[in-house]
Amino acid sequence: MDIPRWLESLGLGQYAEAFATNDIDAELLPDLSLEDLASLGVASLGHRKKLLKAIAALGSAETPAPSAPPQVKSTPARTAPGGEAERRQLTVMFCDLVGSTALSTRLDPEVLQDLIRAFQVRCAGAITRFDGYIARYMGDGMLVYFGFPRAHEDDAERAVRAGLDVVSAIVDLNRNVGVTNGVELAVRVGIATGLVVVGEIVGEGAAAESTVVGETPNLAARLQGVAQPNQVVISGSTHDLLAERFECEDMGTQQLKGLSDSVKAWRVLSETSVDTEHGATPDASSAMPLVGRQEELGLLLRAWEASKEGQGQVVLINGEAGIGKSRLLDALRARVEGETYLWVAIRCSPYHGQTALYPVIRQLERALRWGANDGNAEKLEKLEKRLSQFSFPLAEVVPLFAALLSIELPDGRYPALSLSAQQQRQMTLDALSGWLFEEAERRPVLQVWEDLHWADPSTLELLAIYIEQAPTAALLNVLTFRPDFTAPWPHRSHMTPITLNRLERVEGEAIINHLAGGKTVPREVVDHITAKSDGVPLYLEELTKSALQSELLEEREDRYVVRGSLGGGFEIPATLQDSLMSRLDRVPKLRELAQIGAVLGREFAYEMLSTLAGLEDSILRDGLGQLVSAELLYQRGRPPRSKYIFKHALIQEAAYQSLLKRSRQRFHRLAAELLEARFPELVAAQPELLAHHFTEAGLTAQAIEYWFKAGQLLHDQGWVSMSMNAYRSALAIAKGDAERCRALIGLAGGMRIVDAFDDA
């Protein structure tokens, strides 16, 4: 029995290392008590109880069979701030047991009930492992949300991985209980991504649940209907978010019942296999050019030159999500193309932070060129062949690597490992480092470690060995991680830290120009993209792609032109929605503060937020302090005279857009009324601020009045073009009311603002 995999299926993979360290195998599981589990580090009583129930189920029926479906909700999922619903992007999964009606005619109802429970438990294990939320059990199926109540930057990927794991779990379930009952179970999975309104509570007591309103749940249900047994079918919107992480088969356009328009559908085949040792160098002709990182690339190349001379180096690249860490690695690899060296890429996973050496194991599997259809014998043969190329005593290292890679050894072929868990772990780390350093004796090694903020402790321990011994070999280790990662090793003279900062405006414009294929992009569009992206390369790219593909821009031979008015700009691309909401969901109890602040603008004052939020001063200060600590806000000054600025304009936009439209209007109205009543000096100096709030509140008369005041003030100050814009805003609101438009034009002192509204 694979203990780590079993623990992960229960959503308790964080305890795998403790079980291994204490030599807990399948034989000892039935002997464990609550006290034993506590001594293993399982501090939560709920987790200990869950483990004991699962262990008991293993002994009695070979599969857990609880008296009720797993994750039964006694209370609904977290609601939106103030008990209101929210607008957000959601990935919805429907999975359904195939042929349950036919099974009901063949099986005793009690047997069928046990099978359905077993099916639900296996599915729940796969879903909760990727932090999906099981919203509802529906007989032999279930409805699952990814992105609520907590968003992740990769919810579409999580849903697809969970779907594939659900299929694998059912295959495994057939081996355990299907054969016993003379049936073969199968599942269909449908997944879709889109904008929904989520969080409003319906029902009472145990029947209370958070509703999801929108087309996305219906689409996921219909896609589940067109899937064949043990298939995962996804929508085009979900497919667009997966990049090249999965192998998918195009199912063409589907006309689905209940949906007016036909939709694209894709069948997910498997995770994409990336050969990190022998894979091709990124295509320089199609890749985004490296912009604004020449100095950092120079540091990497100098470290590489020193490493090739046998003076191994370590470079640590620190930067927030989307800042360009992977792009810098691609540029490095492109620059060393043609040299004789070994490239090794180890990528940490957000789903396996408690699985010992997970990214190292995946890299070894790729290095050994294991195929999807390789059996135990083929895998062992490839391992032995590779290890025979080194100076290792095979009798010692083959059993170590076989245990690490879950390969069964034939009886008598190798001596049994007579080691404690601690000894086996240490010898395994020594064997792994020995493999790498022997490779470095033959040719220089360039080893990259991506996303160390997700690394498990054992992987960090192995990396510490490489870092300590790097100066003795032709080995360059390049480490990438986010700012919240704290390195567990001390600084050494052969280590070079690099912090990636945001790009300058001119560098951002270079990216926009590249994506536009050299065609001229309107200045107002460039201004909008650069202002919203704040110099983050990922934001620049995705906003530019979204803008160029939007209906607001028309592509011509040598340029793009704006159709009509740019207005409020472009919506946040779907590719960024999950990432931005995940940052807000890190502090879910404080998200309402961020949302109200977003209504006030990119920058807002403590006094304004205090009045709108209606919280006690101590609670408000603490909440804002947490938002600053979470790096969602910057703070200037001290309360009550402090001001706050959203770190990213898109974070503000995501918080704002997550509010229902009626909630936005209410907060804008309150903000406008507060400004009039409490801040008359600010209103006199910036009437356009009040005009904006009244406009968004839908209060037309007041909005026109203040836009007009803003136009007059700006004109008197000599800002003619800005004055014209204010008058245009007033006319845009009054448009359709010819009498009001004529009155406004007359009041504007004869200015030719009517040119912008020929049909007024």
PDB file of C-alpha atoms in Angstrom, residues 354-518:
ATOM      1  CA  GLN A 354       3.876  18.050   2.053  1.00  0.00           C
ATOM      2  CA  THR A 355       4.893  15.177  -0.239  1.00  0.00           C
ATOM      3  CA  ALA A 356       8.533  14.317   0.404  1.00  0.00           C
ATOM      4  CA  LEU A 357      10.825  15.065  -2.564  1.00  0.00           C
ATOM      5  CA  TYR A 358       7.852  15.330  -4.922  1.00  0.00           C
ATOM      6  CA  PRO A 359       9.469  17.664  -7.531  1.00  0.00           C
ATOM      7  CA  VAL A 360      12.690  15.646  -7.440  1.00  0.00           C
ATOM      8  CA  ILE A 361      10.787  12.397  -8.041  1.00  0.00           C
ATOM      9  CA  ARG A 362       8.957  13.928 -11.014  1.00  0.00           C
ATOM     10  CA  GLN A 363      12.279  15.121 -12.472  1.00  0.00           C
ATOM     11  CA  LEU A 364      13.794  11.652 -12.058  1.00  0.00           C
ATOM     12  CA  GLU A 365      10.836  10.060 -13.833  1.00  0.00           C
ATOM     13  CA  ARG A 366      11.390  12.384 -16.786  1.00  0.00           C
ATOM     14  CA  ALA A 367      15.153  11.863 -16.756  1.00  0.00           C
ATOM     15  CA  LEU A 368      14.623   8.086 -16.821  1.00  0.00           C
ATOM     16  CA  ARG A 369      12.234   8.555 -19.769  1.00  0.00           C
ATOM     17  CA  TRP A 370       9.420   6.604 -18.238  1.00  0.00           C
ATOM     18  CA  GLY A 371       6.468   6.223 -20.564  1.00  0.00           C
ATOM     19  CA  ALA A 372       2.795   6.344 -19.651  1.00  0.00           C
ATOM     20  CA  ASN A 373       2.440   2.644 -20.452  1.00  0.00           C
ATOM     21  CA  ASP A 374       5.617   1.457 -18.733  1.00  0.00           C
ATOM     22  CA  GLY A 375       5.014  -1.255 -16.183  1.00  0.00           C
ATOM     23  CA  ASN A 376       7.035  -2.041 -13.090  1.00  0.00           C
ATOM     24  CA  ALA A 377       9.530  -4.206 -14.999  1.00  0.00           C
ATOM     25  CA  GLU A 378      10.174  -1.561 -17.667  1.00  0.00           C
ATOM     26  CA  LYS A 379      10.653   1.146 -15.062  1.00  0.00           C
ATOM     27  CA  LEU A 380      13.106  -0.983 -13.088  1.00  0.00           C
ATOM     28  CA  GLU A 381      15.064  -1.829 -16.233  1.00  0.00           C
ATOM     29  CA  LYS A 382      15.432   1.834 -17.167  1.00  0.00           C
ATOM     30  CA  LEU A 383      16.514   2.695 -13.617  1.00  0.00           C
ATOM     31  CA  GLU A 384      19.148  -0.032 -13.537  1.00  0.00           C
ATOM     32  CA  LYS A 385      20.476   0.923 -16.960  1.00  0.00           C
ATOM     33  CA  ARG A 386      20.869   4.560 -15.946  1.00  0.00           C
ATOM     34  CA  LEU A 387      22.464   3.845 -12.574  1.00  0.00           C
ATOM     35  CA  SER A 388      24.925   1.410 -14.153  1.00  0.00           C
ATOM     36  CA  GLN A 389      26.538   4.389 -15.912  1.00  0.00           C
ATOM     37  CA  PHE A 390      27.789   5.673 -12.561  1.00  0.00           C
ATOM     38  CA  SER A 391      30.164   4.418  -9.884  1.00  0.00           C
ATOM     39  CA  PHE A 392      27.349   3.512  -7.510  1.00  0.00           C
ATOM     40  CA  PRO A 393      27.205   0.026  -5.975  1.00  0.00           C
ATOM     41  CA  LEU A 394      23.915  -1.065  -7.534  1.00  0.00           C
ATOM     42  CA  ALA A 395      23.056  -3.401  -4.653  1.00  0.00           C
ATOM     43  CA  GLU A 396      22.905  -0.356  -2.391  1.00  0.00           C
ATOM     44  CA  VAL A 397      21.398   2.356  -4.545  1.00  0.00           C
ATOM     45  CA  VAL A 398      18.835   0.477  -6.649  1.00  0.00           C
ATOM     46  CA  PRO A 399      16.723  -0.403  -3.572  1.00  0.00           C
ATOM     47  CA  LEU A 400      16.958   3.219  -2.407  1.00  0.00           C
ATOM     48  CA  PHE A 401      15.790   4.654  -5.728  1.00  0.00           C
ATOM     49  CA  ALA A 402      13.202   1.886  -6.128  1.00  0.00           C
ATOM     50  CA  ALA A 403      11.676   2.836  -2.775  1.00  0.00           C
ATOM     51  CA  LEU A 404      11.764   6.530  -3.691  1.00  0.00           C
ATOM     52  CA  LEU A 405      10.111   5.909  -7.068  1.00  0.00           C
ATOM     53  CA  SER A 406       7.596   3.283  -5.788  1.00  0.00           C
ATOM     54  CA  ILE A 407       9.079   0.429  -7.848  1.00  0.00           C
ATOM     55  CA  GLU A 408       8.572  -3.116  -6.582  1.00  0.00           C
ATOM     56  CA  LEU A 409      11.756  -5.206  -6.592  1.00  0.00           C
ATOM     57  CA  PRO A 410      11.588  -8.912  -7.528  1.00  0.00           C
ATOM     58  CA  ASP A 411      12.207 -11.254  -4.600  1.00  0.00           C
ATOM     59  CA  GLY A 412      15.868 -12.035  -4.080  1.00  0.00           C
ATOM     60  CA  ARG A 413      17.174  -9.673  -6.760  1.00  0.00           C
ATOM     61  CA  TYR A 414      18.490  -7.144  -4.266  1.00  0.00           C
ATOM     62  CA  PRO A 415      19.117  -7.327  -0.522  1.00  0.00           C
ATOM     63  CA  ALA A 416      16.339  -5.890   1.609  1.00  0.00           C
ATOM     64  CA  LEU A 417      16.895  -2.464   3.120  1.00  0.00           C
ATOM     65  CA  SER A 418      17.649  -3.012   6.819  1.00  0.00           C
ATOM     66  CA  LEU A 419      17.474   0.662   7.686  1.00  0.00           C
ATOM     67  CA  SER A 420      15.472   2.902   9.940  1.00  0.00           C
ATOM     68  CA  ALA A 421      13.364   5.538   8.202  1.00  0.00           C
ATOM     69  CA  GLN A 422      15.902   8.209   9.204  1.00  0.00           C
ATOM     70  CA  GLN A 423      18.835   6.189   7.822  1.00  0.00           C
ATOM     71  CA  GLN A 424      17.014   5.435   4.575  1.00  0.00           C
ATOM     72  CA  ARG A 425      16.131   9.102   4.152  1.00  0.00           C
ATOM     73  CA  GLN A 426      19.737  10.221   4.676  1.00  0.00           C
ATOM     74  CA  MET A 427      21.141   7.575   2.338  1.00  0.00           C
ATOM     75  CA  THR A 428      18.586   8.549  -0.309  1.00  0.00           C
ATOM     76  CA  LEU A 429      19.636  12.202  -0.113  1.00  0.00           C
ATOM     77  CA  ASP A 430      23.287  11.141  -0.384  1.00  0.00           C
ATOM     78  CA  ALA A 431      22.523   8.984  -3.434  1.00  0.00           C
ATOM     79  CA  LEU A 432      20.641  11.827  -5.143  1.00  0.00           C
ATOM     80  CA  SER A 433      23.453  14.310  -4.561  1.00  0.00           C
ATOM     81  CA  GLY A 434      26.025  11.703  -5.630  1.00  0.00           C
ATOM     82  CA  TRP A 435      24.163  11.237  -8.932  1.00  0.00           C
ATOM     83  CA  LEU A 436      24.171  14.963  -9.660  1.00  0.00           C
ATOM     84  CA  PHE A 437      27.815  15.576  -8.750  1.00  0.00           C
ATOM     85  CA  GLU A 438      28.956  12.674 -10.905  1.00  0.00           C
ATOM     86  CA  GLU A 439      27.028  14.238 -13.783  1.00  0.00           C
ATOM     87  CA  ALA A 440      28.861  17.513 -13.082  1.00  0.00           C
ATOM     88  CA  GLU A 441      32.206  15.729 -13.428  1.00  0.00           C
ATOM     89  CA  ARG A 442      31.315  14.785 -17.011  1.00  0.00           C
ATOM     90  CA  ARG A 443      29.819  18.096 -18.152  1.00  0.00           C
ATOM     91  CA  PRO A 444      28.640  21.338 -16.538  1.00  0.00           C
ATOM     92  CA  VAL A 445      25.192  21.177 -14.972  1.00  0.00           C
ATOM     93  CA  LEU A 446      22.697  24.032 -14.991  1.00  0.00           C
ATOM     94  CA  GLN A 447      20.007  23.126 -12.480  1.00  0.00           C
ATOM     95  CA  VAL A 448      16.981  25.370 -11.932  1.00  0.00           C
ATOM     96  CA  TRP A 449      14.598  25.131  -9.007  1.00  0.00           C
ATOM     97  CA  GLU A 450      11.319  26.869  -9.786  1.00  0.00           C
ATOM     98  CA  ASP A 451       8.747  28.061  -7.233  1.00  0.00           C
ATOM     99  CA  LEU A 452      10.593  27.121  -4.044  1.00  0.00           C
ATOM    100  CA  HIS A 453       7.813  28.777  -2.031  1.00  0.00           C
ATOM    101  CA  TRP A 454       5.891  25.519  -2.675  1.00  0.00           C
ATOM    102  CA  ALA A 455       8.751  23.133  -1.850  1.00  0.00           C
ATOM    103  CA  ASP A 456       8.407  20.389   0.756  1.00  0.00           C
ATOM    104  CA  PRO A 457      10.947  20.224   3.628  1.00  0.00           C
ATOM    105  CA  SER A 458      12.810  17.208   2.199  1.00  0.00           C
ATOM    106  CA  THR A 459      13.344  18.942  -1.133  1.00  0.00           C
ATOM    107  CA  LEU A 460      14.755  21.981   0.679  1.00  0.00           C
ATOM    108  CA  GLU A 461      17.049  19.684   2.663  1.00  0.00           C
ATOM    109  CA  LEU A 462      18.412  18.151  -0.547  1.00  0.00           C
ATOM    110  CA  LEU A 463      18.844  21.597  -2.066  1.00  0.00           C
ATOM    111  CA  ALA A 464      20.831  22.675   1.007  1.00  0.00           C
ATOM    112  CA  ILE A 465      23.306  19.859   0.271  1.00  0.00           C
ATOM    113  CA  TYR A 466      23.695  21.048  -3.327  1.00  0.00           C
ATOM    114  CA  ILE A 467      24.171  24.655  -2.196  1.00  0.00           C
ATOM    115  CA  GLU A 468      26.802  23.718   0.395  1.00  0.00           C
ATOM    116  CA  GLN A 469      28.820  21.584  -2.023  1.00  0.00           C
ATOM    117  CA  ALA A 470      28.280  23.660  -5.194  1.00  0.00           C
ATOM    118  CA  PRO A 471      31.740  25.365  -5.141  1.00  0.00           C
ATOM    119  CA  THR A 472      33.376  21.950  -5.604  1.00  0.00           C
ATOM    120  CA  ALA A 473      31.769  21.200  -8.978  1.00  0.00           C
ATOM    121  CA  ALA A 474      30.814  22.602 -12.382  1.00  0.00           C
ATOM    122  CA  LEU A 475      27.298  23.229 -11.123  1.00  0.00           C
ATOM    123  CA  LEU A 476      25.064  26.308 -11.294  1.00  0.00           C
ATOM    124  CA  ASN A 477      21.920  26.218  -9.173  1.00  0.00           C
ATOM    125  CA  VAL A 478      19.318  28.862 -10.042  1.00  0.00           C
ATOM    126  CA  LEU A 479      16.516  29.252  -7.489  1.00  0.00           C
ATOM    127  CA  THR A 480      13.265  31.134  -8.077  1.00  0.00           C
ATOM    128  CA  PHE A 481      10.743  32.020  -5.400  1.00  0.00           C
ATOM    129  CA  ARG A 482       8.245  34.653  -4.277  1.00  0.00           C
ATOM    130  CA  PRO A 483       8.856  37.267  -1.567  1.00  0.00           C
ATOM    131  CA  ASP A 484       7.029  35.290   1.135  1.00  0.00           C
ATOM    132  CA  PHE A 485       9.636  32.485   0.959  1.00  0.00           C
ATOM    133  CA  THR A 486      12.301  32.492   3.674  1.00  0.00           C
ATOM    134  CA  ALA A 487      15.473  30.631   2.718  1.00  0.00           C
ATOM    135  CA  PRO A 488      16.435  28.052   5.401  1.00  0.00           C
ATOM    136  CA  TRP A 489      20.167  28.248   4.625  1.00  0.00           C
ATOM    137  CA  PRO A 490      22.701  30.970   5.464  1.00  0.00           C
ATOM    138  CA  HIS A 491      24.194  33.266   2.849  1.00  0.00           C
ATOM    139  CA  ARG A 492      27.460  32.117   1.261  1.00  0.00           C
ATOM    140  CA  SER A 493      30.020  33.937  -0.859  1.00  0.00           C
ATOM    141  CA  HIS A 494      29.111  31.830  -3.919  1.00  0.00           C
ATOM    142  CA  MET A 495      25.448  32.949  -3.727  1.00  0.00           C
ATOM    143  CA  THR A 496      24.107  35.864  -5.787  1.00  0.00           C
ATOM    144  CA  PRO A 497      20.689  37.323  -4.880  1.00  0.00           C
ATOM    145  CA  ILE A 498      18.563  38.956  -7.598  1.00  0.00           C
ATOM    146  CA  THR A 499      15.315  40.808  -6.882  1.00  0.00           C
ATOM    147  CA  LEU A 500      13.145  41.464  -9.920  1.00  0.00           C
ATOM    148  CA  ASN A 501      11.426  44.839  -9.794  1.00  0.00           C
ATOM    149  CA  ARG A 502       8.646  46.240 -11.958  1.00  0.00           C
ATOM    150  CA  LEU A 503       9.431  47.423 -15.455  1.00  0.00           C
ATOM    151  CA  GLU A 504       9.716  51.090 -16.364  1.00  0.00           C
ATOM    152  CA  ARG A 505       7.055  52.627 -18.608  1.00  0.00           C
ATOM    153  CA  VAL A 506       9.295  52.612 -21.698  1.00  0.00           C
ATOM    154  CA  GLU A 507       9.917  48.909 -21.164  1.00  0.00           C
ATOM    155  CA  GLY A 508       6.193  48.280 -20.821  1.00  0.00           C
ATOM    156  CA  GLU A 509       5.580  50.115 -24.077  1.00  0.00           C
ATOM    157  CA  ALA A 510       8.161  47.867 -25.750  1.00  0.00           C
ATOM    158  CA  ILE A 511       6.135  44.808 -24.710  1.00  0.00           C
ATOM    159  CA  ILE A 512       2.905  46.376 -26.003  1.00  0.00           C
ATOM    160  CA  ASN A 513       4.586  47.204 -29.316  1.00  0.00           C
ATOM    161  CA  HIS A 514       5.898  43.645 -29.687  1.00  0.00           C
ATOM    162  CA  LEU A 515       2.478  42.097 -29.036  1.00  0.00           C
ATOM    163  CA  ALA A 516       0.902  44.528 -31.507  1.00  0.00           C
ATOM    164  CA  GLY A 517       3.286  43.282 -34.184  1.00  0.00           C
ATOM    165  CA  GLY A 518       4.800  46.716 -34.615  1.00  0.00           C
TER     166      GLY A 518
END
